[in-house]
Amino acid sequence: MNILGISGYYHDSAAALVRDGELVAAAQEERFSRIKGDEEFPALATAFCLEEGGIDLDAIDLIAFYDKPLLTFDRLIETYLAFAPRGLPSFVRSIPVWVKQKLLLQRTLTKQLNALDRGSIASDRLRFTHHHHSHAASAFYPSPFDSAAVLVMDGVGEWATATLGQGKGAELTLDTEIKFPHSIGMLYSAFTYYLGFAVNDGEYKVMGLAPYGEPKYVDRILDNLIDLKEDGSFRLDMRYFNYCTGLTMTNDAFAGVFDGIPRRHPDAPLSQRDMDIARSIQAVTEDIVLRLARTLQARTGEKNLVMAGGVALNCVANGRLLRQGPFEDIWIQPAAGDAGGAVGAALAVAYTENPSRTLGSPGDAMQSAYLGPAYDDETIVACLESHNAAYERLDDDALSDTVAGILAEDKVVGWFQGRMEFGPRALGNRSILGDARSPAMQRMLNLKIKYRESFRPFAPSVIREDVGEYFDLDTDSPYMLIVADIKEERWQAVSEDDLSRTGIDQLDVVRSDIPAVTHVDHSARVQTVTPHSNLAFYNLLIAFKARTGCSVLVNTSFNVRDEPIVCSPDDAYRCFMSTEMDALAVGNYLLLKPNQ
């Protein structure tokens, strides 16, 4: 049975194809359209999934959408009535969109699918799943667990903002939820907005900024903004928030909690106060996640936990949950946000139609998240020739050895291999790589390659068998979703002058023998690599270790600020030429910048 999953019309539209319960393909629309966070119908991503599956719409048995628009519309109406007459402008602005597009979604989807000109589909083959059930299905069904507790946390889906449940075999049950407007995701996004970052994009920045500060405002948050119970349930005081009634996240009362200082302008320099606020909301978020997890474990008795929803991308909270939480093992959907809803919706419908589940081996069923398009030699060469690029073709061993040598010279390499990753992380197929031992690499990557804020950290990729030599971590972390501390024996002595530094000045302090991936609190967001998960990337790490004795590389996504991760060889070449990258490996073809 072929089931096409679709998410869209809010942010991060995506499509996924499931065949007989197995994931065949999945991709976000932004990678093809080159519009970051693209929310439109995922036409290009859907076309890719059909192509990858070798089918057209006529062969699709069912189409699963990740949301129930009528329930969301019900929430909008009830929210407006609850807060009326406040919120009239935002209500008037949103209603025409809903009436025209989202309330008639069955007709809209059918029309847009048939417009692909890849066969045809009738509306009676459409199915609509609950938003949080889609998230839960994306977390449980691909996980390596036959039985697990399920935790979903995001901004909002229909009415739910956090959902607790359990999965056993093919059965998935969600029995407890926290409802809008009380939302851990919305709370974090409110602080993202207040600190001058973009909602649904800047949450990573708040998380990266937090270690530069102190949790000075935790009590103010708990005393004013949120009533947090011991079991992790909570209520927000809506007098301080504007997202129910206006077009902003916070209001003057929110600013009043923080000494009346208004929202930071996005272009204003970051202050120590901003960093302290970031640290404070991060601490509160971690506490909420831990309390919910403990409640869930006590209720279900499960030893394993699966997670999805945008909050599950908070890898600092995930690391703390792994260290201090009640579960023996945790598995997080790599595309935990709304894009992953396409996978979850398809799997939820698949297991409704055929309630039989067999665990894959080894590991999970996400195929290491390499679910996007790959490009053959002919396509790569045609692209390079069209740009008059100078290149050399190397066999696999020579490529690994040559690139390892370039990296050992403190140079930056674009690494484009195999199928594109699904989800927000580059995992070694659409990556920019550097030497983790270089004290200058972190700043150079931010300022000369990524063109982003200097405070943002970079993640390490390490061969799985060596992870314990560098990090306080003794489990797999294939999706770069867990933060762990650098091993203390790798820390560098820090002078009194360096210890007295505050704010962004802390960035210049060398804290370990892998400084490019060591955050200011001695933490790192770790990716473990095995021959099974990614043989080409694993071989490169082995070649780098043979040259340097170090099996860790800096791994950041192959893109620049405000652009999606590259998808095609053409995307990779253009990004390579528009930055100060030193070399580019596209498949087995190596390009050196001085030769271009």
mmCIF file with all atom_site columns, C-alpha atoms in Angstrom, residues 410-528:
data_model
loop_
_atom_site.group_PDB
_atom_site.id
_atom_site.type_symbol
_atom_site.label_atom_id
_atom_site.label_alt_id
_atom_site.label_comp_id
_atom_site.label_asym_id
_atom_site.label_entity_id
_atom_site.label_seq_id
_atom_site.pdbx_PDB_ins_code
_atom_site.Cartn_x
_atom_site.Cartn_y
_atom_site.Cartn_z
_atom_site.occupancy
_atom_site.B_iso_or_equiv
_atom_site.pdbx_formal_charge
_atom_site.auth_seq_id
_atom_site.auth_comp_id
_atom_site.auth_asym_id
_atom_site.auth_atom_id
_atom_site.pdbx_PDB_model_num
ATOM 1   C CA . ASP A 1 410 ? 42.643 24.228 8.862  1.00 0.00 ? 410 ASP A CA 1
ATOM 2   C CA . LYS A 1 411 ? 40.572 24.653 5.714  1.00 0.00 ? 411 LYS A CA 1
ATOM 3   C CA . VAL A 1 412 ? 36.808 24.463 5.230  1.00 0.00 ? 412 VAL A CA 1
ATOM 4   C CA . VAL A 1 413 ? 35.180 21.874 2.961  1.00 0.00 ? 413 VAL A CA 1
ATOM 5   C CA . GLY A 1 414 ? 31.674 21.598 1.552  1.00 0.00 ? 414 GLY A CA 1
ATOM 6   C CA . TRP A 1 415 ? 30.697 17.913 1.695  1.00 0.00 ? 415 TRP A CA 1
ATOM 7   C CA . PHE A 1 416 ? 27.827 16.886 -0.615 1.00 0.00 ? 416 PHE A CA 1
ATOM 8   C CA . GLN A 1 417 ? 27.114 13.150 -0.766 1.00 0.00 ? 417 GLN A CA 1
ATOM 9   C CA . GLY A 1 418 ? 24.267 10.701 -1.346 1.00 0.00 ? 418 GLY A CA 1
ATOM 10  C CA . ARG A 1 419 ? 20.675 11.384 -0.304 1.00 0.00 ? 419 ARG A CA 1
ATOM 11  C CA . MET A 1 420 ? 19.752 14.687 1.335  1.00 0.00 ? 420 MET A CA 1
ATOM 12  C CA . GLU A 1 421 ? 18.834 14.676 5.010  1.00 0.00 ? 421 GLU A CA 1
ATOM 13  C CA . PHE A 1 422 ? 15.220 15.077 6.168  1.00 0.00 ? 422 PHE A CA 1
ATOM 14  C CA . GLY A 1 423 ? 14.868 17.492 9.072  1.00 0.00 ? 423 GLY A CA 1
ATOM 15  C CA . PRO A 1 424 ? 16.710 20.612 10.221 1.00 0.00 ? 424 PRO A CA 1
ATOM 16  C CA . ARG A 1 425 ? 20.163 19.039 10.744 1.00 0.00 ? 425 ARG A CA 1
ATOM 17  C CA . ALA A 1 426 ? 22.915 18.303 8.254  1.00 0.00 ? 426 ALA A CA 1
ATOM 18  C CA . LEU A 1 427 ? 24.172 14.831 9.136  1.00 0.00 ? 427 LEU A CA 1
ATOM 19  C CA . GLY A 1 428 ? 27.098 14.375 6.779  1.00 0.00 ? 428 GLY A CA 1
ATOM 20  C CA . ASN A 1 429 ? 25.466 14.470 3.343  1.00 0.00 ? 429 ASN A CA 1
ATOM 21  C CA . ARG A 1 430 ? 24.814 18.220 2.998  1.00 0.00 ? 430 ARG A CA 1
ATOM 22  C CA . SER A 1 431 ? 27.464 19.485 5.433  1.00 0.00 ? 431 SER A CA 1
ATOM 23  C CA . ILE A 1 432 ? 30.195 22.085 5.788  1.00 0.00 ? 432 ILE A CA 1
ATOM 24  C CA . LEU A 1 433 ? 33.145 20.558 7.627  1.00 0.00 ? 433 LEU A CA 1
ATOM 25  C CA . GLY A 1 434 ? 36.133 21.884 9.569  1.00 0.00 ? 434 GLY A CA 1
ATOM 26  C CA . ASP A 1 435 ? 38.849 20.835 12.022 1.00 0.00 ? 435 ASP A CA 1
ATOM 27  C CA . ALA A 1 436 ? 37.452 20.666 15.560 1.00 0.00 ? 436 ALA A CA 1
ATOM 28  C CA . ARG A 1 437 ? 40.975 21.256 16.973 1.00 0.00 ? 437 ARG A CA 1
ATOM 29  C CA . SER A 1 438 ? 41.238 24.744 15.448 1.00 0.00 ? 438 SER A CA 1
ATOM 30  C CA . PRO A 1 439 ? 40.787 27.662 17.881 1.00 0.00 ? 439 PRO A CA 1
ATOM 31  C CA . ALA A 1 440 ? 39.831 29.945 14.961 1.00 0.00 ? 440 ALA A CA 1
ATOM 32  C CA . MET A 1 441 ? 37.372 27.603 13.207 1.00 0.00 ? 441 MET A CA 1
ATOM 33  C CA . GLN A 1 442 ? 34.208 28.530 15.111 1.00 0.00 ? 442 GLN A CA 1
ATOM 34  C CA . ARG A 1 443 ? 34.531 32.256 14.463 1.00 0.00 ? 443 ARG A CA 1
ATOM 35  C CA . MET A 1 444 ? 35.703 31.727 10.879 1.00 0.00 ? 444 MET A CA 1
ATOM 36  C CA . LEU A 1 445 ? 32.741 29.522 10.024 1.00 0.00 ? 445 LEU A CA 1
ATOM 37  C CA . ASN A 1 446 ? 30.254 31.976 11.509 1.00 0.00 ? 446 ASN A CA 1
ATOM 38  C CA . LEU A 1 447 ? 31.692 35.124 9.954  1.00 0.00 ? 447 LEU A CA 1
ATOM 39  C CA . LYS A 1 448 ? 33.185 33.948 6.638  1.00 0.00 ? 448 LYS A CA 1
ATOM 40  C CA . ILE A 1 449 ? 31.080 30.955 5.657  1.00 0.00 ? 449 ILE A CA 1
ATOM 41  C CA . LYS A 1 450 ? 27.702 30.977 7.402  1.00 0.00 ? 450 LYS A CA 1
ATOM 42  C CA . TYR A 1 451 ? 27.413 34.785 7.775  1.00 0.00 ? 451 TYR A CA 1
ATOM 43  C CA . ARG A 1 452 ? 25.528 34.421 11.039 1.00 0.00 ? 452 ARG A CA 1
ATOM 44  C CA . GLU A 1 453 ? 25.787 35.526 14.673 1.00 0.00 ? 453 GLU A CA 1
ATOM 45  C CA . SER A 1 454 ? 29.210 34.824 16.166 1.00 0.00 ? 454 SER A CA 1
ATOM 46  C CA . PHE A 1 455 ? 27.804 33.381 19.424 1.00 0.00 ? 455 PHE A CA 1
ATOM 47  C CA . ARG A 1 456 ? 26.184 30.368 17.749 1.00 0.00 ? 456 ARG A CA 1
ATOM 48  C CA . PRO A 1 457 ? 27.981 27.069 18.431 1.00 0.00 ? 457 PRO A CA 1
ATOM 49  C CA . PHE A 1 458 ? 28.876 24.304 16.005 1.00 0.00 ? 458 PHE A CA 1
ATOM 50  C CA . ALA A 1 459 ? 28.284 20.604 16.404 1.00 0.00 ? 459 ALA A CA 1
ATOM 51  C CA . PRO A 1 460 ? 30.861 17.810 16.407 1.00 0.00 ? 460 PRO A CA 1
ATOM 52  C CA . SER A 1 461 ? 30.587 14.615 14.397 1.00 0.00 ? 461 SER A CA 1
ATOM 53  C CA . VAL A 1 462 ? 32.539 11.701 15.846 1.00 0.00 ? 462 VAL A CA 1
ATOM 54  C CA . ILE A 1 463 ? 32.913 8.019  15.016 1.00 0.00 ? 463 ILE A CA 1
ATOM 55  C CA . ARG A 1 464 ? 30.635 6.078  17.356 1.00 0.00 ? 464 ARG A CA 1
ATOM 56  C CA . GLU A 1 465 ? 33.385 3.952  18.909 1.00 0.00 ? 465 GLU A CA 1
ATOM 57  C CA . ASP A 1 466 ? 35.288 7.073  20.023 1.00 0.00 ? 466 ASP A CA 1
ATOM 58  C CA . VAL A 1 467 ? 32.404 9.140  21.421 1.00 0.00 ? 467 VAL A CA 1
ATOM 59  C CA . GLY A 1 468 ? 33.299 8.272  25.028 1.00 0.00 ? 468 GLY A CA 1
ATOM 60  C CA . GLU A 1 469 ? 36.850 9.559  24.548 1.00 0.00 ? 469 GLU A CA 1
ATOM 61  C CA . TYR A 1 470 ? 35.599 13.085 23.882 1.00 0.00 ? 470 TYR A CA 1
ATOM 62  C CA . PHE A 1 471 ? 32.151 13.449 25.453 1.00 0.00 ? 471 PHE A CA 1
ATOM 63  C CA . ASP A 1 472 ? 30.216 12.417 28.563 1.00 0.00 ? 472 ASP A CA 1
ATOM 64  C CA . LEU A 1 473 ? 27.935 10.288 26.421 1.00 0.00 ? 473 LEU A CA 1
ATOM 65  C CA . ASP A 1 474 ? 27.664 6.508  26.171 1.00 0.00 ? 474 ASP A CA 1
ATOM 66  C CA . THR A 1 475 ? 24.780 6.147  23.722 1.00 0.00 ? 475 THR A CA 1
ATOM 67  C CA . ASP A 1 476 ? 24.087 6.651  20.031 1.00 0.00 ? 476 ASP A CA 1
ATOM 68  C CA . SER A 1 477 ? 23.268 10.187 18.939 1.00 0.00 ? 477 SER A CA 1
ATOM 69  C CA . PRO A 1 478 ? 22.882 9.876  15.156 1.00 0.00 ? 478 PRO A CA 1
ATOM 70  C CA . TYR A 1 479 ? 20.615 12.885 14.714 1.00 0.00 ? 479 TYR A CA 1
ATOM 71  C CA . MET A 1 480 ? 22.549 15.578 16.576 1.00 0.00 ? 480 MET A CA 1
ATOM 72  C CA . LEU A 1 481 ? 19.690 16.043 19.055 1.00 0.00 ? 481 LEU A CA 1
ATOM 73  C CA . ILE A 1 482 ? 21.491 15.548 22.370 1.00 0.00 ? 482 ILE A CA 1
ATOM 74  C CA . VAL A 1 483 ? 23.891 17.930 24.112 1.00 0.00 ? 483 VAL A CA 1
ATOM 75  C CA . ALA A 1 484 ? 26.611 16.381 26.249 1.00 0.00 ? 484 ALA A CA 1
ATOM 76  C CA . ASP A 1 485 ? 29.596 17.780 28.137 1.00 0.00 ? 485 ASP A CA 1
ATOM 77  C CA . ILE A 1 486 ? 33.129 17.599 26.797 1.00 0.00 ? 486 ILE A CA 1
ATOM 78  C CA . LYS A 1 487 ? 35.180 15.105 28.832 1.00 0.00 ? 487 LYS A CA 1
ATOM 79  C CA . GLU A 1 488 ? 36.808 17.002 31.680 1.00 0.00 ? 488 GLU A CA 1
ATOM 80  C CA . GLU A 1 489 ? 40.260 15.603 30.870 1.00 0.00 ? 489 GLU A CA 1
ATOM 81  C CA . ARG A 1 490 ? 40.039 17.439 27.537 1.00 0.00 ? 490 ARG A CA 1
ATOM 82  C CA . TRP A 1 491 ? 39.420 20.816 29.157 1.00 0.00 ? 491 TRP A CA 1
ATOM 83  C CA . GLN A 1 492 ? 42.136 23.450 28.895 1.00 0.00 ? 492 GLN A CA 1
ATOM 84  C CA . ALA A 1 493 ? 43.284 25.529 31.840 1.00 0.00 ? 493 ALA A CA 1
ATOM 85  C CA . VAL A 1 494 ? 41.722 28.999 31.702 1.00 0.00 ? 494 VAL A CA 1
ATOM 86  C CA . SER A 1 495 ? 43.472 32.101 33.020 1.00 0.00 ? 495 SER A CA 1
ATOM 87  C CA . GLU A 1 496 ? 41.987 34.398 35.659 1.00 0.00 ? 496 GLU A CA 1
ATOM 88  C CA . ASP A 1 497 ? 41.556 37.112 33.016 1.00 0.00 ? 497 ASP A CA 1
ATOM 89  C CA . ASP A 1 498 ? 39.652 34.730 30.760 1.00 0.00 ? 498 ASP A CA 1
ATOM 90  C CA . LEU A 1 499 ? 37.486 33.553 33.646 1.00 0.00 ? 499 LEU A CA 1
ATOM 91  C CA . SER A 1 500 ? 36.437 37.147 34.301 1.00 0.00 ? 500 SER A CA 1
ATOM 92  C CA . ARG A 1 501 ? 35.145 37.636 30.766 1.00 0.00 ? 501 ARG A CA 1
ATOM 93  C CA . THR A 1 502 ? 31.415 38.111 30.276 1.00 0.00 ? 502 THR A CA 1
ATOM 94  C CA . GLY A 1 503 ? 29.017 38.003 27.346 1.00 0.00 ? 503 GLY A CA 1
ATOM 95  C CA . ILE A 1 504 ? 30.281 37.386 23.833 1.00 0.00 ? 504 ILE A CA 1
ATOM 96  C CA . ASP A 1 505 ? 33.871 37.990 25.007 1.00 0.00 ? 505 ASP A CA 1
ATOM 97  C CA . GLN A 1 506 ? 33.739 34.452 26.431 1.00 0.00 ? 506 GLN A CA 1
ATOM 98  C CA . LEU A 1 507 ? 33.776 33.176 22.863 1.00 0.00 ? 507 LEU A CA 1
ATOM 99  C CA . ASP A 1 508 ? 37.503 33.843 22.463 1.00 0.00 ? 508 ASP A CA 1
ATOM 100 C CA . VAL A 1 509 ? 38.506 31.547 25.312 1.00 0.00 ? 509 VAL A CA 1
ATOM 101 C CA . VAL A 1 510 ? 39.984 28.163 24.329 1.00 0.00 ? 510 VAL A CA 1
ATOM 102 C CA . ARG A 1 511 ? 38.285 25.691 26.673 1.00 0.00 ? 511 ARG A CA 1
ATOM 103 C CA . SER A 1 512 ? 39.292 22.250 25.363 1.00 0.00 ? 512 SER A CA 1
ATOM 104 C CA . ASP A 1 513 ? 41.480 20.481 22.832 1.00 0.00 ? 513 ASP A CA 1
ATOM 105 C CA . ILE A 1 514 ? 38.517 20.532 20.422 1.00 0.00 ? 514 ILE A CA 1
ATOM 106 C CA . PRO A 1 515 ? 37.672 24.237 20.852 1.00 0.00 ? 515 PRO A CA 1
ATOM 107 C CA . ALA A 1 516 ? 35.706 24.665 17.612 1.00 0.00 ? 516 ALA A CA 1
ATOM 108 C CA . VAL A 1 517 ? 32.897 22.485 18.977 1.00 0.00 ? 517 VAL A CA 1
ATOM 109 C CA . THR A 1 518 ? 33.170 23.395 22.684 1.00 0.00 ? 518 THR A CA 1
ATOM 110 C CA . HIS A 1 519 ? 30.488 25.825 23.808 1.00 0.00 ? 519 HIS A CA 1
ATOM 111 C CA . VAL A 1 520 ? 31.167 28.306 26.621 1.00 0.00 ? 520 VAL A CA 1
ATOM 112 C CA . ASP A 1 521 ? 29.692 25.872 29.169 1.00 0.00 ? 521 ASP A CA 1
ATOM 113 C CA . HIS A 1 522 ? 31.915 22.996 27.924 1.00 0.00 ? 522 HIS A CA 1
ATOM 114 C CA . SER A 1 523 ? 28.978 21.370 26.119 1.00 0.00 ? 523 SER A CA 1
ATOM 115 C CA . ALA A 1 524 ? 28.510 20.139 22.553 1.00 0.00 ? 524 ALA A CA 1
ATOM 116 C CA . ARG A 1 525 ? 25.632 18.915 20.372 1.00 0.00 ? 525 ARG A CA 1
ATOM 117 C CA . VAL A 1 526 ? 26.962 15.510 19.357 1.00 0.00 ? 526 VAL A CA 1
ATOM 118 C CA . GLN A 1 527 ? 26.441 13.415 16.227 1.00 0.00 ? 527 GLN A CA 1
ATOM 119 C CA . THR A 1 528 ? 27.730 9.845  16.317 1.00 0.00 ? 528 THR A CA 1
#
